[in-house]
CSV table of C-alpha atoms and ligand atoms in Angstrom, one decimal:
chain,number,residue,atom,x,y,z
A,1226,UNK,CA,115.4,101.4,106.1
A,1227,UNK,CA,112.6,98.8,106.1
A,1228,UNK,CA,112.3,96.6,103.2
A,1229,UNK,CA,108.4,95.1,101.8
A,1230,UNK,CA,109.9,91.6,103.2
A,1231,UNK,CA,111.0,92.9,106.3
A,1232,UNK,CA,108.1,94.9,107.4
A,1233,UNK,CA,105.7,91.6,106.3
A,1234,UNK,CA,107.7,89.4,108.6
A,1235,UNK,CA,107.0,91.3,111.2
A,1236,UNK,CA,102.8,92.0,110.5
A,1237,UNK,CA,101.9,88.4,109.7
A,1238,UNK,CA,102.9,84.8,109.9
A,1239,UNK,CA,101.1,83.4,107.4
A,1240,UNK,CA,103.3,83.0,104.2
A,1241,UNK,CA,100.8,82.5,101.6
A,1242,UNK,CA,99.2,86.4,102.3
A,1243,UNK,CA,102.7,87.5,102.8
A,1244,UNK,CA,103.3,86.0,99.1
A,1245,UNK,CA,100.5,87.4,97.7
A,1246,UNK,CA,101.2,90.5,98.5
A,1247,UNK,CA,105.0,90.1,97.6
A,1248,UNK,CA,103.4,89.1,94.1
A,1249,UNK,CA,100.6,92.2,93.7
A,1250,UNK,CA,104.0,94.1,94.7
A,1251,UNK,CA,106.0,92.8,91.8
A,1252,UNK,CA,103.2,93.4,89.4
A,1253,UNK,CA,103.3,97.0,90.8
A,1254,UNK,CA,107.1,97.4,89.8
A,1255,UNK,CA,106.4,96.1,86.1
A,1256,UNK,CA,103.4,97.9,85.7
A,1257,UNK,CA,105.5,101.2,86.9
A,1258,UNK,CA,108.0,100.1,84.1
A,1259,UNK,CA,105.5,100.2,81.8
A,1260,UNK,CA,103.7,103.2,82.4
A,1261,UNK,CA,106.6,105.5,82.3
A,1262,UNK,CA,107.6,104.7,78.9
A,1263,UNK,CA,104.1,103.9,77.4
A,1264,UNK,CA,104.5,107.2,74.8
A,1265,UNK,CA,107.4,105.8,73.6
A,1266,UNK,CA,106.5,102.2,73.1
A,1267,UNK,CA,103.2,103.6,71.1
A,1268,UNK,CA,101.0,102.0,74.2
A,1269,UNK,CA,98.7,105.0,74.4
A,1270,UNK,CA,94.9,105.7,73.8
A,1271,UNK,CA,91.9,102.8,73.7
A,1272,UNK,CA,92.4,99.2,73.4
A,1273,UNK,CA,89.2,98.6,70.9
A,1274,UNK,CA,87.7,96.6,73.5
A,1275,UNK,CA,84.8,97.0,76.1
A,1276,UNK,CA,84.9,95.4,79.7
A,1277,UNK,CA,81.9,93.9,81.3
A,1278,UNK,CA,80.7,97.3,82.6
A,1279,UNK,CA,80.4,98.6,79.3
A,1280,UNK,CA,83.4,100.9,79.8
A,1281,UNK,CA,86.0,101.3,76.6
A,1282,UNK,CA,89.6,99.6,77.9
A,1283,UNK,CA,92.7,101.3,77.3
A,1284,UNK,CA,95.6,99.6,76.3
A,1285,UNK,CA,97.3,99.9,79.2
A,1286,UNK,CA,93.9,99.0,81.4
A,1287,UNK,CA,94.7,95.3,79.1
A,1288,UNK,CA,98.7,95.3,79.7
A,1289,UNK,CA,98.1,96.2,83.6
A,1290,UNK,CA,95.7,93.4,83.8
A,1291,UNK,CA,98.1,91.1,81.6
A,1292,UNK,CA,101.0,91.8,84.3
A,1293,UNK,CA,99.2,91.1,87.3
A,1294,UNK,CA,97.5,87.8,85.6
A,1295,UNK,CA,101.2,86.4,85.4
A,1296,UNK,CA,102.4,87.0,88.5
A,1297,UNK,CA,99.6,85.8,90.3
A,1298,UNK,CA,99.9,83.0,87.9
A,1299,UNK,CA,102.9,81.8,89.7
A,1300,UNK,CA,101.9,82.0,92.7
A,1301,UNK,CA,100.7,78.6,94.1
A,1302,UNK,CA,99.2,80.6,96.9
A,1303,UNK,CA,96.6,82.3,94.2
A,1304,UNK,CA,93.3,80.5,94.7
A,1305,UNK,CA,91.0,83.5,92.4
A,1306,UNK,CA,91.6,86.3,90.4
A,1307,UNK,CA,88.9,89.0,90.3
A,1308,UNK,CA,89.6,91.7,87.7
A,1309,UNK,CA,88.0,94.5,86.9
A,1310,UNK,CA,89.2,94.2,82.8
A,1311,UNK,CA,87.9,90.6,83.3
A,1312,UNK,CA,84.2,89.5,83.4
A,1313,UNK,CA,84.3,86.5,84.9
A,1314,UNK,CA,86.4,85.2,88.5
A,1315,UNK,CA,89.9,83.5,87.3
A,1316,UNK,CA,90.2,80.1,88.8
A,1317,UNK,CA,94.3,79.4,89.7
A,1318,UNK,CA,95.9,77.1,91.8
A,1319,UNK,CA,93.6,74.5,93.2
A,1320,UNK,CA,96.0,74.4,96.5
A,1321,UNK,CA,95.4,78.4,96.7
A,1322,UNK,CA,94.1,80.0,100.0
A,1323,UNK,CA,93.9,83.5,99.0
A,1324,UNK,CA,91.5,85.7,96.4
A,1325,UNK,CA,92.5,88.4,94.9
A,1326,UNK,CA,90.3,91.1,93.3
A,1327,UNK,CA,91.8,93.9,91.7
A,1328,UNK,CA,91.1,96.9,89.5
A,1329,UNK,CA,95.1,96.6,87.3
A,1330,UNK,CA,94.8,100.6,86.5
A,1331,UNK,CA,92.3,102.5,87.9
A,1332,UNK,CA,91.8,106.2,86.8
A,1333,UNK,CA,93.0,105.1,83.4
A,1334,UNK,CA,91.0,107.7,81.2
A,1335,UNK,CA,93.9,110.1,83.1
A,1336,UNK,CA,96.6,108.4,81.2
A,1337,UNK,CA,97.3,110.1,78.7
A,1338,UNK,CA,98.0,113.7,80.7
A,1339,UNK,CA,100.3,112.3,82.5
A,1340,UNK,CA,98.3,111.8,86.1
A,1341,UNK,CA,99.0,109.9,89.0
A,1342,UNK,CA,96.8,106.4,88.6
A,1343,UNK,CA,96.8,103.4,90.0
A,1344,UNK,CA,96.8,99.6,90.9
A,1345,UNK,CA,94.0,98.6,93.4
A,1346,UNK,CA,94.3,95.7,95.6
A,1347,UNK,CA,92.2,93.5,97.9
A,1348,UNK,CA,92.7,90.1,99.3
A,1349,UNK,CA,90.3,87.6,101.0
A,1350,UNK,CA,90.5,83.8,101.9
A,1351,UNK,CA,89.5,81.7,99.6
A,1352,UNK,CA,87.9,79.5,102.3
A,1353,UNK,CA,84.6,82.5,102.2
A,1354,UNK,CA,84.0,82.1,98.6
A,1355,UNK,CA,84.1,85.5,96.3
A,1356,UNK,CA,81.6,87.4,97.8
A,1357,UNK,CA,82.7,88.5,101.5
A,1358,UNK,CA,82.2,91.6,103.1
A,1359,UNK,CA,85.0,94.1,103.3
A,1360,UNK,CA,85.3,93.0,107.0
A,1361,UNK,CA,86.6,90.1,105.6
A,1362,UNK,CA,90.0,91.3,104.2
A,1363,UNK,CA,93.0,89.8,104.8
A,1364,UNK,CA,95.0,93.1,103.3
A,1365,UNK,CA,94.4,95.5,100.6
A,1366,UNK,CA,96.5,98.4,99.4
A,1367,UNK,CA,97.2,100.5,96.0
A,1368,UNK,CA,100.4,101.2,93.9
A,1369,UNK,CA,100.0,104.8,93.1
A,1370,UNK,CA,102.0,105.7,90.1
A,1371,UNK,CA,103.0,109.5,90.4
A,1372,UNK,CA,106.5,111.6,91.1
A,1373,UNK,CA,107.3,108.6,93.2
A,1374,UNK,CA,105.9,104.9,93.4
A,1375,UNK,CA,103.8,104.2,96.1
A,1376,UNK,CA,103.0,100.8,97.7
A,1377,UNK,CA,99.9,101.8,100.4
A,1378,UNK,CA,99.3,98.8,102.4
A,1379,UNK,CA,97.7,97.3,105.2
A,1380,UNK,CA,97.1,94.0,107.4
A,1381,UNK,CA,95.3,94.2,110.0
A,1382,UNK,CA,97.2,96.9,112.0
A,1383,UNK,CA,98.3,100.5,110.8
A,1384,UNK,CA,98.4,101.6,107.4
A,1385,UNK,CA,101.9,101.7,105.9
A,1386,UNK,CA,103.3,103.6,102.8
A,1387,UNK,CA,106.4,101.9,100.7
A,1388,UNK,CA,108.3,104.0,98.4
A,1389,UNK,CA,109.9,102.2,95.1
A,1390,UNK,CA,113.6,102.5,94.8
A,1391,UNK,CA,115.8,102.8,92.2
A,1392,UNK,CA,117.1,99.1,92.7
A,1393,UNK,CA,113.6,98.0,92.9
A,1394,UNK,CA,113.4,97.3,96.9
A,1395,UNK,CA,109.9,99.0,98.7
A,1396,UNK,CA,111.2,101.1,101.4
A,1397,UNK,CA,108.9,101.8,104.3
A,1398,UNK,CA,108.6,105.8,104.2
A,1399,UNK,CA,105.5,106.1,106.1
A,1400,UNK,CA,105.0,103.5,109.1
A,1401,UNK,CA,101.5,104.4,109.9
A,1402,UNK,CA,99.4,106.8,107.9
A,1403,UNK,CA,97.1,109.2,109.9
A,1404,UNK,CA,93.7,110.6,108.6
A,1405,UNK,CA,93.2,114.0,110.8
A,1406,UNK,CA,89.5,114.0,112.1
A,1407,UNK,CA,89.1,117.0,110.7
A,1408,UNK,CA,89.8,118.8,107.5
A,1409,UNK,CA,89.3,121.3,105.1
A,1410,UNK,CA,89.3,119.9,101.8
A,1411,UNK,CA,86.7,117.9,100.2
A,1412,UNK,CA,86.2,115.8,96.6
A,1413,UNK,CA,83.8,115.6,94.7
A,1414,UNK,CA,82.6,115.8,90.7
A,1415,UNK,CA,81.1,118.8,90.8
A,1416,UNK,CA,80.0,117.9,87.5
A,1417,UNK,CA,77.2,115.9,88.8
A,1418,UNK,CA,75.2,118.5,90.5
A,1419,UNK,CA,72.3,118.0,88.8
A,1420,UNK,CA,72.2,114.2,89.6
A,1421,UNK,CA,72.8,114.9,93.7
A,1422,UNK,CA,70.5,113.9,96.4
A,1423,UNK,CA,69.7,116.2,98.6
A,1424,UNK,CA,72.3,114.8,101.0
A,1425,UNK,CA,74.9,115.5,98.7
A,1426,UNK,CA,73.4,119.1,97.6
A,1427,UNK,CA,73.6,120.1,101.5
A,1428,UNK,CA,76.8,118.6,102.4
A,1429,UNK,CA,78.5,120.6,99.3
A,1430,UNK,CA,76.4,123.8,99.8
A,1431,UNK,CA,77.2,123.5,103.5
A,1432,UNK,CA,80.9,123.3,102.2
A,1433,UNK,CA,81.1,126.6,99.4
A,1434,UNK,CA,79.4,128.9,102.0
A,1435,UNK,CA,82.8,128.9,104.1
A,1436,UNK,CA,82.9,130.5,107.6
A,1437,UNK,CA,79.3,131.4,106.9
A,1438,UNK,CA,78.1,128.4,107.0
A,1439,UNK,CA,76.5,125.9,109.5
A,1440,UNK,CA,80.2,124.1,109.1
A,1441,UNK,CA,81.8,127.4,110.0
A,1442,UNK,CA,85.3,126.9,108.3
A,1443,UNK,CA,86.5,127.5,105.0
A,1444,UNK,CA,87.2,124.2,102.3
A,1445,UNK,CA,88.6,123.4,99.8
A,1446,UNK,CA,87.9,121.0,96.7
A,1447,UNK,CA,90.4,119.0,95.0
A,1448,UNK,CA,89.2,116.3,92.5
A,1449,UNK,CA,91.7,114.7,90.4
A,1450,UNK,CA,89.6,112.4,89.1
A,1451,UNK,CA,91.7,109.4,89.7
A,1452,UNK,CA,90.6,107.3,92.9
A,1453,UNK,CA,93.9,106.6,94.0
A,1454,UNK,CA,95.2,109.9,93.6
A,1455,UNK,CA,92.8,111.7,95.8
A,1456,UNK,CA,92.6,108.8,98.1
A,1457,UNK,CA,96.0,109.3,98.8
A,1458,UNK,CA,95.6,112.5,99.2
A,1459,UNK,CA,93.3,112.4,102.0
A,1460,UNK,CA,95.9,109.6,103.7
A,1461,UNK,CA,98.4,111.7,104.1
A,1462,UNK,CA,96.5,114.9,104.8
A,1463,UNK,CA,93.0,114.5,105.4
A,1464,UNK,CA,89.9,115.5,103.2
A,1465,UNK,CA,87.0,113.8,102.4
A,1466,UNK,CA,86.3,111.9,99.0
A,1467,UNK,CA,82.5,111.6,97.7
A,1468,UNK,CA,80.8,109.1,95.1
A,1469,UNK,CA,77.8,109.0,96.4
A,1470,UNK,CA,75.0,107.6,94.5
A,1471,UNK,CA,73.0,109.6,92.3
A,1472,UNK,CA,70.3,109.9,90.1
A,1473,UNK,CA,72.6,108.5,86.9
A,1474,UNK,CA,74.0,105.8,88.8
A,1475,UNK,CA,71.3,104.9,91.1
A,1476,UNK,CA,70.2,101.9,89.0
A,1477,UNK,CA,73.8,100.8,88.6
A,1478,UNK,CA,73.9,101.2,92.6
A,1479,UNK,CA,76.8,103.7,92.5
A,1480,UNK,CA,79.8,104.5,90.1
A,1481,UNK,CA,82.9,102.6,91.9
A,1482,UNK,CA,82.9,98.6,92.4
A,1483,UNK,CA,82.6,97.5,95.6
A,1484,UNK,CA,85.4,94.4,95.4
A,1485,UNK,CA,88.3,96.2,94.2
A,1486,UNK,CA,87.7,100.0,94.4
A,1487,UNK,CA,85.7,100.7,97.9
A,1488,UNK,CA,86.9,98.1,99.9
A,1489,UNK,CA,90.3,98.1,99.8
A,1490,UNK,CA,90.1,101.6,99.8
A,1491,UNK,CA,87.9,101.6,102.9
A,1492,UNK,CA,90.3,99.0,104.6
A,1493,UNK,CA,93.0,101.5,104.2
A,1494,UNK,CA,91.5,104.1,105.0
A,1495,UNK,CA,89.5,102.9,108.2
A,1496,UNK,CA,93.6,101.8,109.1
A,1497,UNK,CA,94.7,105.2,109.1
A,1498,UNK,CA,91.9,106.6,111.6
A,1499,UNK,CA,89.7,108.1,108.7
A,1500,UNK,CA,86.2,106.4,107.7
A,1501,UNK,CA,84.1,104.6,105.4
A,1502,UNK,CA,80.2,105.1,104.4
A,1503,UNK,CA,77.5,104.6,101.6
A,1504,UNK,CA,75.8,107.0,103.6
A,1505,UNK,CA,73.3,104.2,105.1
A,1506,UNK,CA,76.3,101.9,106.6
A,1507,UNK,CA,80.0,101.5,106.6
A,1508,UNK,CA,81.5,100.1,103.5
A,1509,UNK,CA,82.7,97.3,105.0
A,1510,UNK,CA,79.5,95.7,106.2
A,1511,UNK,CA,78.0,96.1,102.6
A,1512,UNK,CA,77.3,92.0,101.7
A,1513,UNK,CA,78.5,92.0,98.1
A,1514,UNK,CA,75.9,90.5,95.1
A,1515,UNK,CA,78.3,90.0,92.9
A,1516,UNK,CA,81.9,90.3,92.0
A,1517,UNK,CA,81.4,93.9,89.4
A,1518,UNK,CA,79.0,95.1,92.2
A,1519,UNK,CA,78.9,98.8,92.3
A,1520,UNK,CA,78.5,100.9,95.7
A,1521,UNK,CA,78.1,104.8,96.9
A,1522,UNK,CA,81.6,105.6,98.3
A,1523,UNK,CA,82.2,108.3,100.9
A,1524,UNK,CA,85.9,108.2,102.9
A,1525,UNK,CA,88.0,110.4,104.6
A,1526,UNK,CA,88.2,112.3,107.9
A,1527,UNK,CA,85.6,110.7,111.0
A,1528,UNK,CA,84.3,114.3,111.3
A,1529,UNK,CA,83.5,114.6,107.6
A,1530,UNK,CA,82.5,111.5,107.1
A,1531,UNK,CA,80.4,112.1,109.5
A,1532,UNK,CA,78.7,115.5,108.7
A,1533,UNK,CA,77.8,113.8,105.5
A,1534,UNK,CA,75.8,110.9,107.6
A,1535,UNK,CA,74.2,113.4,109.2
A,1536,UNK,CA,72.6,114.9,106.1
A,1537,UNK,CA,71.7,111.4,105.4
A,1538,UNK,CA,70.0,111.1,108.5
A,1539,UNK,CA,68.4,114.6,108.2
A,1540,UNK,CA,67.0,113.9,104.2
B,2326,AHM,P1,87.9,103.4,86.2
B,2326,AHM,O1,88.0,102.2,87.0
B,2326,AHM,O2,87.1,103.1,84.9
B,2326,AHM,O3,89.2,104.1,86.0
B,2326,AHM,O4,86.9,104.4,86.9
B,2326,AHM,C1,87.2,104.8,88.3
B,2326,AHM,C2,87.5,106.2,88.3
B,2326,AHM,C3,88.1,106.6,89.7
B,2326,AHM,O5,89.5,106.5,89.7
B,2326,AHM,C4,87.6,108.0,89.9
B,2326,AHM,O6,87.5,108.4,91.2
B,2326,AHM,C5,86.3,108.1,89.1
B,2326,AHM,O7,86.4,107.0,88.1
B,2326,AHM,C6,86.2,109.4,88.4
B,2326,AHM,O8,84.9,109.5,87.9
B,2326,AHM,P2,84.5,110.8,87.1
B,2326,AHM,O9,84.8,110.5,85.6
B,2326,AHM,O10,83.0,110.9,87.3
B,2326,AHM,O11,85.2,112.0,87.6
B,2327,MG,MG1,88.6,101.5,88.5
C-alpha cells in the first residue's frame, strides 16, 4: 500500500508543503494518542479558559493546540501558525514559506460521548500574507478521529483518504474521494429553526415533504454535530451540510471560521466533485477580514448545493 511520503512524492515537488503536511500529519498521530486515553489520564471536561471567540476551551481543545504548536515548531518550513485556541497569528521561522491555520480539535464539546472529532487543516504561502482567499491554498485536509484515523487530504488534484496504522505509517485507502451529484441526506441543526432565513426554511421544508415535494425524493438528516464527522460523511457518500447564516449569528457573519473550518473543508470537498457556497458565492472566493473571520457554510453534492442557491436566488 501507499505510504503519506510516498503518495506526496508523487502530488508535489516542493519540499517545504510536503513537510508541512508530514508535520500536521505527525501532530494528527499524537493527538490520536491522546484522545483515546484522555478518561484515563483525567484530561476530560473544560479547561477554565475562554478563546478569542468567547467560547469555553476544553482541555483537550489546549493539549491539541499544544501538539500541533510543537511540531510546527520544528519545522523550518513554518512561516505562521493560525489557531483557532489562539488569538493572535504565531510568527515561526523567519526562513518559512508556508502558513498554517488550523482549528487543533474541532467538534470538541462532543468529547466527552465518545464522537468522532477532529483536526482541521489549511495551508497557504506565506508570500500572500494571512488573509488569502481559499483559492489560495496550497493543501488542506482533516484528521478525523473515529473507529479508524483518518488523514483527508488534498493538493491540488483529487482528494485522498489515509488510514492510520498500527505502526503509525498513513496508508492510502481511498485514492480519490467522490461526492455523488446527487443525494438524499442532508445536515443541518434543526435546532435553529427559528433563526432560518427563508432560504433555509424552504430548502428544509422542501426536504421533510419527501416524494411530495417540489424535490420529489425522499431525505434523510444526519447531524452529528461535529464538522468533521459529517463532512466526511458527505465525502464518502454524498449529502449536503448547512450552516448557513441566521438570525443569531448574522452579526457574527455565520457560526464556522472561515480560515480553518470552511476553507479547507471547501478545498476538500470541491476536490472530490462536491461544492462550496455562502449562498451568495463560493467559499473560496470569500476575501477574508481577518484571521477568526466567521462565514455561512453550505457543502456537499453540486445538485444540492445547488437547490439551496436557488432558494437564495428565489428569497
Ligand atoms: P468548535 O470549533 O467550537 O468545535 O465549533 C464547531 C462545531 C462544528 O464541528 C459543528 O459543525 C458545529 O460546531 C456544531 O454546531 P451546533 O452546536 O450548532 O450543532
Ligand atoms: Mg472548530
Amino acid at each position: 500500500m501507499t505510504n503519506l511520503s510516498q503518495w506526496l512524492a508523487t502530488e508535489t515537488n516542493d519540499d517545504k508543503l510536503a513537510s508541512a503536511i508530514e508535520s500536521m500529519a505527525a501532530a494528527g498521530v499524537e493527538i490520536a494518542t491522546v484522545l483515546r486515553q484522555a478518561p484515563i489520564a483525567g484530561q476530560t471536561g473544560l479547561a477554565g479558559a475562554t478563546n478569542v471567540q468567547g467560547e469555553a476551551q476544553k482541555a483537550l481543545d489546549l493539549i491539541s493546540n499544544d501538539i500541533v504548536l510543537k511540531h510546527l515548531r520544528e519545522n523550518p518550513a513554518i512561516s505562521i501558525l493560525v489557531s483557532e485556541e489562539l488569538d493572535e497569528a504565531v510568527e515561526m521561522s523567519s526562513q518559512g514559506e508556508v502558513i498554517v491555520a488550523t482549528d487543533p480539535l474541532d467538534g470538541s464539546s462532543n468529547l466527552d460521548v465518545n464522537v468522532t472529532v477532529g483536526t482541521i487543516f489549511s495551508i497557504l504561502p506565506a508570500a500572500g500574507g494571512l488573509l488569502q482567499k481559499g483559492t489560495a491554498q496550497l493543501a488542506a485536509g482533516y484528521v478525523a478521529y473515529g473507529p479508524a484515523t483518518s488523514l483527508v487530504l488534498r493538493i491540488k488534484g483529487a482528494t485522498s483518504v489515509f488510514t492510520l496504522a498500527s505502526d503509525g505509517q498513513w496508508l492510502l485507502t481511498v485514492a480519490a474521494a467522490l461526492v455523488p451529484e446527487a443525494s438524499g441526506e442532508f445536515a443541518i441543526n434543526t435546532a435553529r429553526e427559528r433563526f432560518w432565513d427563508a432560504a433555509t426554511k424552504n430548502y428544509v421544508k422542501e426536504s421533510v415533504a419527501g416524494e411530495a415535494g417540489a424535490a420529489g425524493k425522499r431525505y434523510n438528516m444526519r447531524w452529528v454535530g461535529s464538522m468533521v464527522a459529517d463532512i466526511h460523511r458527505i465525502l464518502m457518500r454524498g449529502g449536503i451540510f448547512l450552516y448557513p447564516l441566521d438570525s443569531e449569528t448574522a452579526s457574527k457573519g455565520g457560526r464556522l471560521r472561515l480560515l480553518y473550518e470552511a476553507n479547507p473543508m471547501a478545498w476538500l470537498v470541491e476536490g472530490a466533485g462536491g461544492r462550496s457556497s455562502t449562498g451568495q458565492q463560493g467559499i473560496l472566493a470569500v476575501e477574508p477580514t481577518g484571521i477568526h473571520q466567521r462565514v455561512p457554510v453550505i457543502l456537499g453534492s453540486a445538485e444540492e448545493v445547488a437547490r439551496m442557491e436557488d432558494w437564495y436566488r428565489r428569497s
